[in-house]
Coordinates of C-alpha atoms in Angstrom, one line a residue:
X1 CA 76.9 110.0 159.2
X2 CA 73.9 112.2 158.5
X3 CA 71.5 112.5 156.2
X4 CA 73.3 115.3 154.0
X5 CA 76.9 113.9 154.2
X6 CA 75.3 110.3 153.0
X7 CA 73.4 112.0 150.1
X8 CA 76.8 113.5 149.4
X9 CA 78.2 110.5 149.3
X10 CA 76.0 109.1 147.3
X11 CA 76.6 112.0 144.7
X12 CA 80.0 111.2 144.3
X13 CA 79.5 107.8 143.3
X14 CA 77.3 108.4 140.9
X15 CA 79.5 110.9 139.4
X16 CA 82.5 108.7 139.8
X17 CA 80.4 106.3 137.6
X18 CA 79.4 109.0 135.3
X19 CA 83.0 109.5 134.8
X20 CA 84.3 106.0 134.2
X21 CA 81.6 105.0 132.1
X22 CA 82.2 108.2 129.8
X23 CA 86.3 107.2 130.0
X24 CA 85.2 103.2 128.8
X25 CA 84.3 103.6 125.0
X26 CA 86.8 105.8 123.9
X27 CA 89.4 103.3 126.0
X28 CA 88.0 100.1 124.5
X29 CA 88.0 101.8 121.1
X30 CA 91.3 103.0 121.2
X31 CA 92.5 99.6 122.1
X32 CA 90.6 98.1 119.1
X33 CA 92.8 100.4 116.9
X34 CA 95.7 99.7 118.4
X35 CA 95.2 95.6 118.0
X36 CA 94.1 96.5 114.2
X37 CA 97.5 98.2 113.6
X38 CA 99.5 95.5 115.6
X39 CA 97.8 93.0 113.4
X40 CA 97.8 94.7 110.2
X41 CA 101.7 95.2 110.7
X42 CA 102.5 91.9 111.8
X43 CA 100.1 90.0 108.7
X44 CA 101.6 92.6 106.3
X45 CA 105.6 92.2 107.4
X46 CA 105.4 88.6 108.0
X47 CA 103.1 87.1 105.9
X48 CA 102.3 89.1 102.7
X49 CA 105.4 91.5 101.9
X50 CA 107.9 88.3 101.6
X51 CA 105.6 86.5 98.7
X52 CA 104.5 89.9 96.7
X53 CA 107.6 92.1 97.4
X54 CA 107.7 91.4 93.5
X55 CA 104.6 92.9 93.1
X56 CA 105.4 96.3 94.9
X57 CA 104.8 94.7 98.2
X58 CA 108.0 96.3 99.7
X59 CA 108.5 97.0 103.4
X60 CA 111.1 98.6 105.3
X61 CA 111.7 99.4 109.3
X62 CA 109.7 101.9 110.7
X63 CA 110.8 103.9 113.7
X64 CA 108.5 102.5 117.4
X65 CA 107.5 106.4 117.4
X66 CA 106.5 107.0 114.1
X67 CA 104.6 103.5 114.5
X68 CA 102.8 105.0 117.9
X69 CA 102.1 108.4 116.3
X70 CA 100.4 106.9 113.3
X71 CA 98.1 104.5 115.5
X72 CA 97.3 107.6 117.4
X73 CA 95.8 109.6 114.3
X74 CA 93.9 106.4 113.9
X75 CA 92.5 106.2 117.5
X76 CA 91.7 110.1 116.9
X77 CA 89.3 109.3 113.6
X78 CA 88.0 106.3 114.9
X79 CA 86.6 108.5 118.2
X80 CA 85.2 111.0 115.7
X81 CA 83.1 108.3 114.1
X82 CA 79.6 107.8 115.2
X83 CA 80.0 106.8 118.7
X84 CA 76.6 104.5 118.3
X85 CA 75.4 102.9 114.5
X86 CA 71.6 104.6 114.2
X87 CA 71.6 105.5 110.6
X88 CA 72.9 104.0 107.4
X89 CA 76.0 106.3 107.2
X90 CA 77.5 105.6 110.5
X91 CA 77.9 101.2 108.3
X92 CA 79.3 103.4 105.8
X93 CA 82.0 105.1 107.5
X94 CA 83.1 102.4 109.8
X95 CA 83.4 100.2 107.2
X96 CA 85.4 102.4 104.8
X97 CA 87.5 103.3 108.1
X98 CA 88.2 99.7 108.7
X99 CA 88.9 97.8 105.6
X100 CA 90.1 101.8 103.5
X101 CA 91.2 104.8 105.6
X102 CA 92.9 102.8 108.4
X103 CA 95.3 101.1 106.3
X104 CA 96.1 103.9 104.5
X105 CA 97.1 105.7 108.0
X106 CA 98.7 103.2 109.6
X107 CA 101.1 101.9 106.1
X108 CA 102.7 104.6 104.8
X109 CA 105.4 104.6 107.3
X110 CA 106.6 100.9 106.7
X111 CA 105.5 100.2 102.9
X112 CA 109.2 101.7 101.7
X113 CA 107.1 104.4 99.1
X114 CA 107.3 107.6 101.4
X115 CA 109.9 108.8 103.8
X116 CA 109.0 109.1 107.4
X117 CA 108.0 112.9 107.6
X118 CA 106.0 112.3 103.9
X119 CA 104.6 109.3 105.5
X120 CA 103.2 111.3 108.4
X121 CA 102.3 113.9 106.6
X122 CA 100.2 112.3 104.1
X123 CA 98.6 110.1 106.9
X124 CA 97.3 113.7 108.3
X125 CA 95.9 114.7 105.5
X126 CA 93.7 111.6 105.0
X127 CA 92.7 111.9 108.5
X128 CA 91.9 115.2 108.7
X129 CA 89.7 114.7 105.3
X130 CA 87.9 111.8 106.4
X131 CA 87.3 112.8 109.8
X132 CA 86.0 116.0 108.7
X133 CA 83.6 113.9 106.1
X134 CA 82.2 111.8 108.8
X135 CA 81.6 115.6 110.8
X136 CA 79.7 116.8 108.1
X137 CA 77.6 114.1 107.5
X138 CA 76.5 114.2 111.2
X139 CA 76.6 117.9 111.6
X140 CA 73.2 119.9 111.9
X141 CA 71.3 116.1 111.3
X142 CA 69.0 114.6 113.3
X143 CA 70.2 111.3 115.0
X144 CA 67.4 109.9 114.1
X145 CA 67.6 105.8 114.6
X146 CA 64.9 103.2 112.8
X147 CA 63.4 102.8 116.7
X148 CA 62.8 106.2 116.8
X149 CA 61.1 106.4 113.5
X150 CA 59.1 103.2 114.1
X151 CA 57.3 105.1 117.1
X152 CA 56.6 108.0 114.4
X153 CA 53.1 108.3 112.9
X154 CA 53.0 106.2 109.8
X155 CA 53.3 109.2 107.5
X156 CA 56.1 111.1 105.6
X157 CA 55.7 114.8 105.4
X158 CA 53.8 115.4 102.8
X159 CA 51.0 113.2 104.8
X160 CA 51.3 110.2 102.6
X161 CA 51.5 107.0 104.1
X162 CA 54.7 105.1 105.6
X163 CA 54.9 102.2 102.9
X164 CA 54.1 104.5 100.0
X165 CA 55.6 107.4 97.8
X166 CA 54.8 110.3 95.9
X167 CA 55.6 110.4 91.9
X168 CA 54.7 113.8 91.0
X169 CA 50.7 113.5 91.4
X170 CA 51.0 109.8 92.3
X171 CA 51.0 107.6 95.1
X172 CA 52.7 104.9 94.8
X173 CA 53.1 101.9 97.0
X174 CA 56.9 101.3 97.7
X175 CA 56.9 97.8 97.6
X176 CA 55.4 97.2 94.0
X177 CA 57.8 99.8 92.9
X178 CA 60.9 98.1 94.4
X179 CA 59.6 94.9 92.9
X180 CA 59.3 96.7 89.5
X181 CA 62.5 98.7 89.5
X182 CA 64.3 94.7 90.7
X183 CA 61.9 92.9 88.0
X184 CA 63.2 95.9 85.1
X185 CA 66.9 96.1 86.2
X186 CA 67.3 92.1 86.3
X187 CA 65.6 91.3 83.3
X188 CA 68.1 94.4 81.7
X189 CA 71.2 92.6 83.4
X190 CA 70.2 88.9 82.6
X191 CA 69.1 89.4 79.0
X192 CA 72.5 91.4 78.1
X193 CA 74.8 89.0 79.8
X194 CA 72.6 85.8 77.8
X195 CA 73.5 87.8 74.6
X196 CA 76.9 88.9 75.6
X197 CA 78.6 85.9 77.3
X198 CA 75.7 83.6 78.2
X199 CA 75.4 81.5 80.9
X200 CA 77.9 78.9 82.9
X201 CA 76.1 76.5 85.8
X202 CA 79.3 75.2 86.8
X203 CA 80.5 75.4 90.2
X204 CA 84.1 77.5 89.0
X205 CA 87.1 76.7 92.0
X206 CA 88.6 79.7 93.8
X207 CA 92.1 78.1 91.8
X208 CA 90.1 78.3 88.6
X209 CA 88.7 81.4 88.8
X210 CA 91.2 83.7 86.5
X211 CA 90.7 81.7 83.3
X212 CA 86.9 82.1 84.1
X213 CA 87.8 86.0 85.0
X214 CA 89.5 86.5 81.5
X215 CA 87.0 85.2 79.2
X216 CA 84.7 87.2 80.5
X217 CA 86.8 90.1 79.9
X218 CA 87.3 89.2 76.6
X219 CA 83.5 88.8 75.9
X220 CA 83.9 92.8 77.5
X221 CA 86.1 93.9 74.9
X222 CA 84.1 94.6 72.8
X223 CA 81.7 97.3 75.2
X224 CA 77.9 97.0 75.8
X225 CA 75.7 97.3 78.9
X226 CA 76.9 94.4 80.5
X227 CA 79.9 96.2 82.5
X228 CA 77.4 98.5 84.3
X229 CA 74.8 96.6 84.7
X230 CA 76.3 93.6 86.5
X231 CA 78.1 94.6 89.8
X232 CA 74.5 96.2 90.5
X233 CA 72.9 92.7 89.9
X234 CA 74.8 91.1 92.5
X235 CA 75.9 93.3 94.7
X236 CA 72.1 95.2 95.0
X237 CA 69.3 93.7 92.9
X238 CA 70.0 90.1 94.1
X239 CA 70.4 91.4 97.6
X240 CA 67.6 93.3 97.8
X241 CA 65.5 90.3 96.9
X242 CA 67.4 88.1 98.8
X243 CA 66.6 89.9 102.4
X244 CA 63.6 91.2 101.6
X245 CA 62.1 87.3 100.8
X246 CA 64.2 86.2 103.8
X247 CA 62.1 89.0 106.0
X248 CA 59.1 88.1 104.2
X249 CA 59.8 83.9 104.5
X250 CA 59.4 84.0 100.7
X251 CA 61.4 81.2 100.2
X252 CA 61.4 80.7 96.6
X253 CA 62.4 83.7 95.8
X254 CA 65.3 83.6 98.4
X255 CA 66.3 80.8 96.6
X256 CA 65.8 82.4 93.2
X257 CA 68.2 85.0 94.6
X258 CA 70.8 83.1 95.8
X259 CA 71.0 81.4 92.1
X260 CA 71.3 84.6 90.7
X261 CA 74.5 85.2 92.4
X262 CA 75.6 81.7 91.1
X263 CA 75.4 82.1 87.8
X264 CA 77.1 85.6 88.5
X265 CA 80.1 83.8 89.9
X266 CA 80.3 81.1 87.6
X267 CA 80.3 82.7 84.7
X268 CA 82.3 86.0 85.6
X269 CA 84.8 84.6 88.1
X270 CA 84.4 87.6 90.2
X271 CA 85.0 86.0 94.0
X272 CA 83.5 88.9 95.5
X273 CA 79.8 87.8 94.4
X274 CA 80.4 84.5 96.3
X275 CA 81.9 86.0 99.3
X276 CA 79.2 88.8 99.3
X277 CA 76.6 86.4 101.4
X278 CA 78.3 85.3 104.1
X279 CA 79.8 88.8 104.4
X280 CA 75.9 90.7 104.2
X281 CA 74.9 87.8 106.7
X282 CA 77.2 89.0 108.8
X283 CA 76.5 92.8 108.9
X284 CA 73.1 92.0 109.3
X285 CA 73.6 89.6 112.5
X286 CA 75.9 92.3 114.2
X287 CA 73.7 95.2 113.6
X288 CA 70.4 93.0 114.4
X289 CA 69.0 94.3 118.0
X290 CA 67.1 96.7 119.6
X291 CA 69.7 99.0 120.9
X292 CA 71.8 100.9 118.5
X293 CA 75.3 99.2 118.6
X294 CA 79.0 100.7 118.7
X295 CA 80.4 100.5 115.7
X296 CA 83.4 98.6 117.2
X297 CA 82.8 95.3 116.0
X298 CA 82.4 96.6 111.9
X299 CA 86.4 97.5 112.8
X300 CA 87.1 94.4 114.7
X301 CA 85.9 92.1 111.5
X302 CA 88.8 93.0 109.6
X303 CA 90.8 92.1 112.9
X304 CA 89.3 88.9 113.1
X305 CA 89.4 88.5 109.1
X306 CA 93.3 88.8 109.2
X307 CA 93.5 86.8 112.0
X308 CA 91.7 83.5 111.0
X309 CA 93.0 83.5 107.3
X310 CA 96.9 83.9 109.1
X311 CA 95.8 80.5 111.2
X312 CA 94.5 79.3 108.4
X313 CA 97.6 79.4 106.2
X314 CA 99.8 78.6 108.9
X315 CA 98.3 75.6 109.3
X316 CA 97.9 74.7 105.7
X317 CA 101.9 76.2 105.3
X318 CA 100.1 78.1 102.5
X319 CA 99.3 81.7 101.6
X320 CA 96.1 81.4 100.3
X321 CA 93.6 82.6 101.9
X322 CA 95.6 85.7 103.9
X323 CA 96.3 86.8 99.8
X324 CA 92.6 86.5 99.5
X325 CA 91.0 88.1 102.3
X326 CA 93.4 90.5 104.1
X327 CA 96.1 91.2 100.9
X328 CA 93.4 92.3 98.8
X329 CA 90.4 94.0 100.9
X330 CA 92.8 95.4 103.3
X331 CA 96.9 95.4 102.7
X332 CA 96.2 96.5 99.0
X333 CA 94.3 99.7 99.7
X334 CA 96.7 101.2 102.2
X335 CA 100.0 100.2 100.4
X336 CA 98.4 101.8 96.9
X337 CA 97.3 104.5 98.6
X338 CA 101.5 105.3 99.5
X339 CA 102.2 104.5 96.3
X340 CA 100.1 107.2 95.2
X341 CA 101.1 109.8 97.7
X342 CA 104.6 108.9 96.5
X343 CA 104.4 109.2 92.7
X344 CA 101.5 112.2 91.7
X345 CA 103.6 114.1 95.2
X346 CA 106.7 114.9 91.7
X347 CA 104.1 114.4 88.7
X348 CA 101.8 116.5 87.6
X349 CA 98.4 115.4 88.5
X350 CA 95.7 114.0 86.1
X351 CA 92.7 116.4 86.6
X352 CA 90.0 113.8 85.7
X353 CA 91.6 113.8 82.4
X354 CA 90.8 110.3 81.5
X355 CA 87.1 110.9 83.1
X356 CA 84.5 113.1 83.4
X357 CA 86.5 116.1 82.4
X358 CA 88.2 114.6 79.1
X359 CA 86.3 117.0 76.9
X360 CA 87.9 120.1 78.1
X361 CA 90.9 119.1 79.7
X362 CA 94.3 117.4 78.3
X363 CA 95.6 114.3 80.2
X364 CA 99.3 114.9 80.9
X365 CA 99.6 111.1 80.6
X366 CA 98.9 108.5 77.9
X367 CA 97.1 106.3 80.4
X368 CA 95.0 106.4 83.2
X369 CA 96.1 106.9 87.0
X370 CA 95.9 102.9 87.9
X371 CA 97.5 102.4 84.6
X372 CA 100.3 104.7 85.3
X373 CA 100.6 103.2 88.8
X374 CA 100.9 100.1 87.4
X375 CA 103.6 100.8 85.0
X376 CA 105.5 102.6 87.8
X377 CA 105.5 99.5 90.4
X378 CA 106.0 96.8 87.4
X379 CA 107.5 98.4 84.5
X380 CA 106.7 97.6 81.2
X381 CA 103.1 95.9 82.9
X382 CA 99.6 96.4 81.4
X383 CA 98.3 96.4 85.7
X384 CA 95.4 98.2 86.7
X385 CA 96.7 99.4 90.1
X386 CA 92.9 100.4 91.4
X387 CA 92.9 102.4 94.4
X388 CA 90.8 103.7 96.7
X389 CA 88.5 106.8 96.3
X390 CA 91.3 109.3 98.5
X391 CA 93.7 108.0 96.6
X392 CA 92.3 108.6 93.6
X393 CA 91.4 112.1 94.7
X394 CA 95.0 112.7 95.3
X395 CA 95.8 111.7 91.8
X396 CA 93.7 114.0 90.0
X397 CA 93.9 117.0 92.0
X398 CA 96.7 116.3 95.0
X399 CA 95.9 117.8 98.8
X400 CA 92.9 119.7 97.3
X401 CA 91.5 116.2 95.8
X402 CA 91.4 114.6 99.3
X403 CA 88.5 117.3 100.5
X404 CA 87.2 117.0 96.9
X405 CA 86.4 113.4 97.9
X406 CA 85.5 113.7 101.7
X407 CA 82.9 116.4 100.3
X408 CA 81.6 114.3 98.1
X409 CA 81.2 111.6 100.2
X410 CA 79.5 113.7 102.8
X411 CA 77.1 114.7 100.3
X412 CA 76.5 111.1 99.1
X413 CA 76.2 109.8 103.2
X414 CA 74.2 113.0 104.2
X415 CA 71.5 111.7 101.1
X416 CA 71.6 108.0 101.6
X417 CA 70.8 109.4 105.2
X418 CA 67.4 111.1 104.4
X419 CA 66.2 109.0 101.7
X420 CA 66.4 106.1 104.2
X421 CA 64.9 107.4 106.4
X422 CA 62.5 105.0 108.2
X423 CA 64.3 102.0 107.1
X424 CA 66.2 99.8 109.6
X425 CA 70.1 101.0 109.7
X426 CA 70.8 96.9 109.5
X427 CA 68.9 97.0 106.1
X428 CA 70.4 99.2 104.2
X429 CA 73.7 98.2 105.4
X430 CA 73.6 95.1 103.9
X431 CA 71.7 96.4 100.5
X432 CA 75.0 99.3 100.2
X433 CA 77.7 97.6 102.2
X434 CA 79.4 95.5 99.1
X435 CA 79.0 98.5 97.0
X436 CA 80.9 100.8 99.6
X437 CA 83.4 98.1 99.8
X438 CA 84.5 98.8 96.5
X439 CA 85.4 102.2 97.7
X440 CA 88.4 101.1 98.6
X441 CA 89.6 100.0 95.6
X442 CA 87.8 102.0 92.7
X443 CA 87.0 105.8 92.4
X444 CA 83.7 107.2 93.8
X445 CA 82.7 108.1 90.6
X446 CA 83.5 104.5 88.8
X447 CA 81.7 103.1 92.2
X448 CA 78.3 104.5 91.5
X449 CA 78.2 103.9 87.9
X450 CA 79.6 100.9 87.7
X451 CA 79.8 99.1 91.2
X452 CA 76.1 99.6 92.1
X453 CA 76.4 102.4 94.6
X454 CA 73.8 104.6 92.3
X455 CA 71.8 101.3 92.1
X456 CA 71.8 101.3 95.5
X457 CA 71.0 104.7 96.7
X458 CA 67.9 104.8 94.6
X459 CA 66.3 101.4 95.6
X460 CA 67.0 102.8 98.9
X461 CA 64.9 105.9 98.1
X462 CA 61.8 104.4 97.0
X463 CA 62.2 100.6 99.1
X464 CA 59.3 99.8 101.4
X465 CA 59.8 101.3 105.3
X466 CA 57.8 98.0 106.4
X467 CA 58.5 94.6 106.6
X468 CA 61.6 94.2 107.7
X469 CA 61.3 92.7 111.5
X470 CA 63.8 90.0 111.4
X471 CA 66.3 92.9 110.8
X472 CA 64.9 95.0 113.1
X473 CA 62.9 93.8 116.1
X474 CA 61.0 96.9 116.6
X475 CA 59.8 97.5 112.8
X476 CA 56.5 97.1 111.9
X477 CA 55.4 93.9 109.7
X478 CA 54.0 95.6 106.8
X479 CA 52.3 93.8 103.8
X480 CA 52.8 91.0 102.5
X481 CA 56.2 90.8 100.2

């Protein structure tokens, strides 16, 4: 063999290489999806529709090729995510692709609410509006990951340094202003709910939790503060500190954190605010290296999630925790999500009525859309059938409401993405990812003013760049905390 024909040879392994290394991720990925829909399918039609069919849980056979065509519009959105996690967007979408926009794909077809060609129809739609969200948010941007920036001069643009901010003619040191905006909002949040419906020490069962849950919406009734105010307590403020003192090995206040979202719990009943840590301390142990990750594994936790509770109740011959876990953060959201398609698909759509748009526009309903979704599932109810943010798009404006939302979402992502800028991916993950799990079950709108996604976005803004090594090997130490 010569010289040339070797080199040639040589050549064509490499490409060969090239090639099957391009093929692996989209392969791997697509097999991901396929496992979540075989597991979603089998949890939902074995293990949830039986016990809830009184609840709207319904489920009928779905044809093998209306089954393999759905998956497939799944595999095609979950390849046009962010092949790699490198900003704060990329946690956003997975995760709304994983525990929100995947069910609502893959459902349709087998909930009972839509026919077959309605069912595949709709599930287009959704695709094309999501995937064309998570286009936009990368389209034109820099892929600009927290390594990347790390390397950077320490400066912004306007040549003020890294850790600090400018306030009109100010500078302002980032970390004493997230402290202050934490210290301000807490002190708000703590002193309304000692006022409103004071506070409850006692460790509250996951059996016990509804009595707990209606008091406290009694104390609601009559309005205040207090609604606004809290979900961005536990599911930001208390974060925030919480990480922040954990990167910093402030232990006092981690603890001081951790008994904020205690009292939370015990006094409101809301489950989520206990299940929030071990969630955020898993987002933050996935995402924690020095090369950006696949986004993979934020899709394979709901796998795993549906998974373990199944065992779980199998072997307790309960349903407990699979009505927990996988009915309500991921069976709920796609089956709603068909109910919606199937009823404002013959009614007139509610235009916001009930919302931002109230003052200038008649409702044609007496209620609002989760109200009227709740009456049309179990008449004669008083349910709040929350769904997700597409879903509620749909409601108020039909196919036109589905880009409504993926537009503003992109617009949300593409800010969160430059205000965040020089802040570790893994960090503001875990400081956004409970309030974007609410997504799936609330309007975008209700989810910023009143699930802490606003909160959120602007701690995010001004938060020190600094700091933050455990979450990020290659970030800088920064000051003290």
């Amino acid at each position: 063999m010569t010289v040339a024909s070797a080199r040639d040879v040589g050549v064509t392994h490499a490409s060969g290489f090239r090639a099957a290394a391009a093929l692996a991720r989209p392969t791997a990925l697509a097999a991901v999806v396929v496992v979540y829909a075989a597991t979603l399918h089998a949890v939902y039609t074995g293990l949830i529709s039986g016990p809830f069919a009184y609840a709207g849980y319904t489920v009928v056979p779905q044809p093998w090729q209306d089954q393999v065509l759905a998956t497939l519009v799944a595999v095609v959105v979950a390849l046009l995510l962010p092949a790699r996690i490198t900003r704060a967007s990329d946690i956003v979408l997975w995760m709304l692709f994983g525990v929100c926009v995947a069910p609502a794909i893959l459902m349709p077809g087998y909930t009972g609410y839509l026919t077959s060609i309605e069912a595949m129809r709709f599930a287009l739609l959704l695709a094309t509006a999501f995937a064309a969200a998570a286009v936009a948010v990368g389209w034109g941007g820099d892929r600009v990951g927290s390594e990347d920036l790390q390397q950077a001069p320490a400066v912004d643009g306007g040549g003020t340094a890294l850790d600090t901010v400018r306030i009109g003619s100010r500078v302002v040191d980032r970390n004493a202003l997230a402290w202050v905006l934490c210290a301000v909002y807490s002190a708000a949040t703590y002193g309304v709910m000692a006022v409103t419906t004071g506070f409850s020490l006692h460790f509250v069962a996951l059996d016990d939790v509804y009595d707990v849950r209606a008091a406290y919406a009694d104390d609601l009734s009559a309005g205040g503060p207090l609604g606004y105010l809290l979900s961005g307590q536990a599911y930001v403020v208390n974060v925030y500190v919480l990480i922040r003192a954990f990167a910093r090995r402030t232990w006092p206040l981690v603890v001081l954190a951790l008994l904020g979202q205690f009292v939370i719990y015990t006094t409101t009943g809301f489950k989520t605010v206990l299940f929030s840590i071990p969630a955020m301390v898993a987002i933050a142990v996935v995402l924690r290296r020095r090369r950006p990750r696949s986004g993979a594994p934020l899709l394979l936790g709901p796998v795993l999630l549906m998974l373990v509770s199944a065992g779980v109740d199998l072997l307790q011959g309960s349903i407990t925790w699979t009505s927990l876990f996988s009915r309500r953060f991921i069976v709920t959201p796609g089956l709603l999500t068909s109910v919606y398609a199937d009823y404002f698909s013959d009614h007139p759509v509610a235009l916001w009525a009930k919302s931002f748009t109230r003052l200038w526009v008649t409702s044609p309903y007496d209620v609002t859309p989760t109200k009227t979704i709740g009456q049309y599932m179990l008449p004669g109810s008083q349910v709040n059938a929350n769904a997700n943010l597409f879903a509620d798009g749909y409601a108020n404006l039909g196919t036109v409401g589905l880009f409504v939302i993926a537009a503003v979402l992109a617009v949300w992502l593409r800010c969160l993405d430059r205000w965040s800028r020089g802040v570790p991916a893994s960090v503001v993950g875990v400081l956004v990812v409970m309030s974007a799990v609410t997504l799936s079950n609330t309007s975008i709108l209700t989810a910023m003013l009143s699930h802490g996604l606003l909160v959120g976005t602007v701690l995010v803004a001004v938060m020190p760049r600094r700091g933050w090594r455990w979450f990020d090997r290659d970030a800088g130490e920064g000051p003290p905390a």
